[in-house]
Amino acid sequence: MLRCREQTFSAYYCVQLFDSIGFELYAQDVQETNGPMGHGVYCTLDLGTAQSTGKTVLLAEFRPTGADAGLTGVSDLLLSTTSSGDNWRERGYAGVLYGERELCIRVECIRVLYRREWRHAETSWQALKRMVDRMEDPPLALDSETSQTDAAWAKALERLKSYGDNQVAKSRDYLGQIWHKNAENATAGGGCSIS
């Protein structure tokens, strides 16, 4: 188990999106699926894995603390080094880290969801501002003084993409190290949990 008080992580979430769906995305529109670790939102900390799906790669910023979503007591990630993590939800966890780079989380834990790449010509400054305002530590600030040119839009999206990739890398390094330590303890016979 990993206690996650006030910690925010980022991961890649892959989904098939229709072209008609605009720039702004909402976490509450994400549908949990049933997979190897039970019911939840399946994410990865590996960009290559995300891109190999052929789906749209989104960035999800999430906080395992469920207080934001009214889920009291839900603030831990289960670390699963075996296939026994499929009951994480019933045990009161916010999600499960299985393998060193795969996650399954409750949809309620997602704070911000955004596209890694935007390939449409139209801009949506108001949607971008609402999204940035929900971020834990946004890479840019938008206000009435912000230049709203096509060049400024492209620069903002590139900064967002780079920021998102960096945040996922930080999450991968942090969580991967803890997962490995837990796996070593499990193989050494010690049923140690990390708090």
mmCIF file of C-alpha atoms in Angstrom:
data_model
loop_
_atom_site.group_PDB
_atom_site.id
_atom_site.type_symbol
_atom_site.label_atom_id
_atom_site.label_comp_id
_atom_site.label_asym_id
_atom_site.label_seq_id
_atom_site.Cartn_x
_atom_site.Cartn_y
_atom_site.Cartn_z
ATOM 1 C CA MET A 1 0.000 0.000 0.000
ATOM 2 C CA LEU A 2 1.175 3.504 -0.762
ATOM 3 C CA ARG A 3 -0.263 6.371 1.265
ATOM 4 C CA CYS A 4 -0.967 9.301 -1.037
ATOM 5 C CA ARG A 5 -1.979 12.196 1.158
ATOM 6 C CA GLU A 6 -2.145 15.346 -0.973
ATOM 7 C CA GLN A 7 -0.054 13.803 -3.761
ATOM 8 C CA THR A 8 -0.946 14.332 -7.395
ATOM 9 C CA PHE A 9 0.212 11.978 -10.147
ATOM 10 C CA SER A 10 -0.064 11.967 -13.930
ATOM 11 C CA ALA A 11 -0.560 9.068 -16.333
ATOM 12 C CA TYR A 12 -1.529 8.381 -19.942
ATOM 13 C CA TYR A 13 -5.099 7.323 -20.606
ATOM 14 C CA CYS A 14 -5.920 5.935 -24.054
ATOM 15 C CA VAL A 15 -9.362 6.163 -25.594
ATOM 16 C CA GLN A 16 -11.024 6.247 -28.983
ATOM 17 C CA LEU A 17 -12.414 9.772 -29.457
ATOM 18 C CA PHE A 18 -14.685 10.934 -32.248
ATOM 19 C CA ASP A 19 -13.502 13.906 -34.310
ATOM 20 C CA SER A 20 -16.615 15.802 -33.257
ATOM 21 C CA ILE A 21 -15.477 15.899 -29.618
ATOM 22 C CA GLY A 22 -13.989 19.298 -28.896
ATOM 23 C CA PHE A 23 -10.915 20.337 -26.975
ATOM 24 C CA GLU A 24 -12.466 20.310 -23.512
ATOM 25 C CA LEU A 25 -12.740 16.935 -21.804
ATOM 26 C CA TYR A 26 -14.300 16.067 -18.461
ATOM 27 C CA ALA A 27 -13.254 13.262 -16.151
ATOM 28 C CA GLN A 28 -16.881 12.482 -15.318
ATOM 29 C CA ASP A 29 -17.385 11.495 -18.970
ATOM 30 C CA VAL A 30 -14.793 8.723 -18.684
ATOM 31 C CA GLN A 31 -16.298 5.281 -18.418
ATOM 32 C CA GLU A 32 -14.626 2.770 -16.175
ATOM 33 C CA THR A 33 -13.967 -0.587 -17.811
ATOM 34 C CA ASN A 34 -13.542 -4.084 -16.504
ATOM 35 C CA GLY A 35 -10.006 -5.385 -16.963
ATOM 36 C CA PRO A 36 -7.345 -7.555 -15.333
ATOM 37 C CA MET A 37 -7.469 -5.531 -12.111
ATOM 38 C CA GLY A 38 -11.232 -5.223 -11.957
ATOM 39 C CA HIS A 39 -13.406 -2.210 -12.662
ATOM 40 C CA GLY A 40 -11.681 1.170 -13.118
ATOM 41 C CA VAL A 41 -9.866 3.569 -15.438
ATOM 42 C CA TYR A 42 -6.815 1.858 -16.917
ATOM 43 C CA CYS A 43 -3.781 4.099 -17.412
ATOM 44 C CA THR A 44 -0.119 3.635 -18.192
ATOM 45 C CA LEU A 45 3.044 5.460 -17.203
ATOM 46 C CA ASP A 46 4.746 4.453 -20.465
ATOM 47 C CA LEU A 47 4.327 6.676 -23.534
ATOM 48 C CA GLY A 48 5.354 3.899 -25.943
ATOM 49 C CA THR A 49 2.666 1.613 -24.536
ATOM 50 C CA ALA A 50 0.095 4.407 -24.793
ATOM 51 C CA GLN A 51 1.005 5.239 -28.394
ATOM 52 C CA SER A 52 1.001 1.577 -29.450
ATOM 53 C CA THR A 53 -2.742 1.321 -28.706
ATOM 54 C CA GLY A 54 -3.588 3.386 -31.806
ATOM 55 C CA LYS A 55 -6.031 5.389 -29.683
ATOM 56 C CA THR A 56 -5.992 9.036 -28.670
ATOM 57 C CA VAL A 57 -3.488 9.531 -25.863
ATOM 58 C CA LEU A 58 -4.811 11.733 -23.078
ATOM 59 C CA LEU A 59 -3.041 12.973 -19.994
ATOM 60 C CA ALA A 60 -4.806 12.373 -16.704
ATOM 61 C CA GLU A 61 -3.809 14.271 -13.595
ATOM 62 C CA PHE A 62 -5.177 12.424 -10.594
ATOM 63 C CA ARG A 63 -5.071 12.576 -6.845
ATOM 64 C CA PRO A 64 -5.764 9.311 -5.020
ATOM 65 C CA THR A 65 -7.234 11.281 -2.130
ATOM 66 C CA GLY A 66 -10.941 10.856 -2.626
ATOM 67 C CA ALA A 67 -11.964 13.774 -0.420
ATOM 68 C CA ASP A 68 -12.327 16.005 -3.502
ATOM 69 C CA ALA A 69 -14.921 13.598 -4.861
ATOM 70 C CA GLY A 70 -16.605 12.885 -1.536
ATOM 71 C CA LEU A 71 -14.861 9.531 -1.095
ATOM 72 C CA THR A 72 -13.778 9.610 2.513
ATOM 73 C CA GLY A 73 -11.057 7.193 3.501
ATOM 74 C CA VAL A 74 -9.934 6.567 -0.071
ATOM 75 C CA SER A 75 -6.370 7.833 -0.341
ATOM 76 C CA ASP A 76 -4.109 4.880 -0.928
ATOM 77 C CA LEU A 77 -2.826 3.031 -3.963
ATOM 78 C CA LEU A 78 -2.504 -0.722 -3.706
ATOM 79 C CA LEU A 79 0.842 -2.003 -4.971
ATOM 80 C CA SER A 80 0.303 -5.343 -6.673
ATOM 81 C CA THR A 81 3.320 -7.443 -7.580
ATOM 82 C CA THR A 82 1.141 -10.459 -8.295
ATOM 83 C CA SER A 83 -2.224 -10.870 -9.973
ATOM 84 C CA SER A 84 -4.015 -10.445 -6.640
ATOM 85 C CA GLY A 85 -4.851 -6.771 -6.975
ATOM 86 C CA ASP A 86 -8.244 -7.120 -8.629
ATOM 87 C CA ASN A 87 -10.163 -6.486 -5.386
ATOM 88 C CA TRP A 88 -8.563 -3.073 -4.690
ATOM 89 C CA ARG A 89 -11.885 -1.248 -4.960
ATOM 90 C CA GLU A 90 -13.662 -3.510 -2.473
ATOM 91 C CA ARG A 91 -10.751 -3.048 -0.076
ATOM 92 C CA GLY A 92 -11.178 0.751 -0.157
ATOM 93 C CA TYR A 93 -8.227 1.766 -2.324
ATOM 94 C CA ALA A 94 -8.215 4.667 -4.800
ATOM 95 C CA GLY A 95 -6.412 2.518 -7.354
ATOM 96 C CA VAL A 96 -3.845 -0.167 -7.976
ATOM 97 C CA LEU A 97 -0.337 0.000 -9.429
ATOM 98 C CA TYR A 98 0.343 -3.330 -11.102
ATOM 99 C CA GLY A 99 3.517 -3.941 -12.963
ATOM 100 C CA GLU A 100 5.821 -1.018 -12.535
ATOM 101 C CA ARG A 101 4.014 1.160 -15.106
ATOM 102 C CA GLU A 102 0.335 0.216 -15.178
ATOM 103 C CA LEU A 103 -2.463 1.712 -13.105
ATOM 104 C CA CYS A 104 -6.148 1.216 -12.579
ATOM 105 C CA ILE A 105 -7.833 4.072 -10.690
ATOM 106 C CA ARG A 106 -11.269 5.284 -9.676
ATOM 107 C CA VAL A 107 -12.661 7.825 -12.121
ATOM 108 C CA GLU A 108 -13.465 10.112 -9.165
ATOM 109 C CA CYS A 109 -9.737 10.595 -8.540
ATOM 110 C CA ILE A 110 -9.124 12.263 -11.919
ATOM 111 C CA ARG A 111 -8.798 16.017 -11.487
ATOM 112 C CA VAL A 112 -7.835 17.008 -15.028
ATOM 113 C CA LEU A 113 -8.019 15.186 -18.338
ATOM 114 C CA TYR A 114 -6.540 16.670 -21.493
ATOM 115 C CA ARG A 115 -5.302 15.744 -24.914
ATOM 116 C CA ARG A 116 -1.600 15.191 -25.352
ATOM 117 C CA GLU A 117 -1.921 16.474 -28.922
ATOM 118 C CA TRP A 118 -4.571 18.625 -30.585
ATOM 119 C CA ARG A 119 -4.642 18.263 -34.366
ATOM 120 C CA HIS A 120 -7.538 20.549 -35.195
ATOM 121 C CA ALA A 121 -7.295 24.064 -36.557
ATOM 122 C CA GLU A 122 -9.760 25.657 -34.123
ATOM 123 C CA THR A 123 -8.655 27.137 -30.828
ATOM 124 C CA SER A 124 -10.526 27.071 -27.550
ATOM 125 C CA TRP A 125 -8.966 29.527 -25.142
ATOM 126 C CA GLN A 126 -11.800 29.455 -22.587
ATOM 127 C CA ALA A 127 -11.671 25.649 -22.396
ATOM 128 C CA LEU A 128 -7.891 25.779 -22.034
ATOM 129 C CA LYS A 129 -8.205 28.304 -19.198
ATOM 130 C CA ARG A 130 -10.780 26.171 -17.344
ATOM 131 C CA MET A 131 -8.515 23.147 -17.680
ATOM 132 C CA VAL A 132 -5.374 24.974 -16.527
ATOM 133 C CA ASP A 133 -7.291 26.368 -13.548
ATOM 134 C CA ARG A 134 -8.046 22.792 -12.373
ATOM 135 C CA MET A 135 -4.397 21.684 -12.566
ATOM 136 C CA GLU A 136 -2.302 21.192 -9.442
ATOM 137 C CA ASP A 137 0.710 23.114 -10.762
ATOM 138 C CA PRO A 138 -0.130 24.510 -14.219
ATOM 139 C CA PRO A 139 2.726 25.114 -16.666
ATOM 140 C CA LEU A 140 1.177 28.345 -17.924
ATOM 141 C CA ALA A 141 -1.114 31.117 -16.785
ATOM 142 C CA LEU A 142 -3.959 32.477 -18.864
ATOM 143 C CA ASP A 143 -5.740 35.744 -18.226
ATOM 144 C CA SER A 144 -7.354 38.578 -20.158
ATOM 145 C CA GLU A 145 -3.881 39.860 -21.069
ATOM 146 C CA THR A 146 -2.862 36.606 -22.779
ATOM 147 C CA SER A 147 -2.293 36.974 -26.507
ATOM 148 C CA GLN A 148 -4.791 34.715 -28.269
ATOM 149 C CA THR A 149 -3.075 34.223 -31.609
ATOM 150 C CA ASP A 150 -2.617 30.942 -33.474
ATOM 151 C CA ALA A 151 1.095 31.053 -32.622
ATOM 152 C CA ALA A 152 0.332 31.562 -28.923
ATOM 153 C CA TRP A 153 -2.135 28.642 -29.046
ATOM 154 C CA ALA A 154 0.459 26.341 -30.633
ATOM 155 C CA LYS A 155 3.053 27.383 -28.041
ATOM 156 C CA ALA A 156 0.616 26.802 -25.156
ATOM 157 C CA LEU A 157 -0.254 23.312 -26.431
ATOM 158 C CA GLU A 158 3.394 22.393 -26.905
ATOM 159 C CA ARG A 159 4.168 23.563 -23.367
ATOM 160 C CA LEU A 160 1.215 21.540 -22.051
ATOM 161 C CA LYS A 161 2.385 18.405 -23.896
ATOM 162 C CA SER A 162 5.945 18.749 -22.616
ATOM 163 C CA TYR A 163 4.697 19.458 -19.088
ATOM 164 C CA GLY A 164 2.380 16.436 -19.162
ATOM 165 C CA ASP A 165 5.122 14.111 -20.393
ATOM 166 C CA ASN A 166 7.438 15.411 -17.656
ATOM 167 C CA GLN A 167 4.764 14.921 -14.973
ATOM 168 C CA VAL A 168 4.160 11.337 -16.133
ATOM 169 C CA ALA A 169 7.919 10.695 -16.069
ATOM 170 C CA LYS A 170 8.082 11.994 -12.469
ATOM 171 C CA SER A 171 5.130 9.781 -11.508
ATOM 172 C CA ARG A 172 6.728 6.793 -13.270
ATOM 173 C CA ASP A 173 10.061 7.307 -11.486
ATOM 174 C CA TYR A 174 8.445 7.760 -8.078
ATOM 175 C CA LEU A 175 5.864 4.993 -8.319
ATOM 176 C CA GLY A 176 8.180 2.602 -10.184
ATOM 177 C CA GLN A 177 10.821 2.861 -7.487
ATOM 178 C CA ILE A 178 8.264 2.125 -4.782
ATOM 179 C CA TRP A 179 6.762 -0.744 -6.795
ATOM 180 C CA HIS A 180 10.237 -2.314 -7.232
ATOM 181 C CA LYS A 181 10.980 -1.986 -3.518
ATOM 182 C CA ASN A 182 7.651 -3.648 -2.716
ATOM 183 C CA ALA A 183 8.346 -6.423 -5.263
ATOM 184 C CA GLU A 184 11.779 -7.082 -3.731
ATOM 185 C CA ASN A 185 10.240 -7.309 -0.266
ATOM 186 C CA ALA A 186 7.589 -9.705 -1.547
ATOM 187 C CA THR A 187 10.128 -12.023 -3.182
ATOM 188 C CA ALA A 188 12.343 -11.926 -0.082
ATOM 189 C CA GLY A 189 9.439 -13.311 1.895
ATOM 190 C CA GLY A 190 8.702 -10.163 3.815
ATOM 191 C CA GLY A 191 5.083 -9.129 3.553
ATOM 192 C CA CYS A 192 6.124 -5.550 4.100
ATOM 193 C CA SER A 193 3.864 -2.709 3.033
ATOM 194 C CA ILE A 194 5.153 0.752 2.275
ATOM 195 C CA SER A 195 3.444 3.630 4.039
#
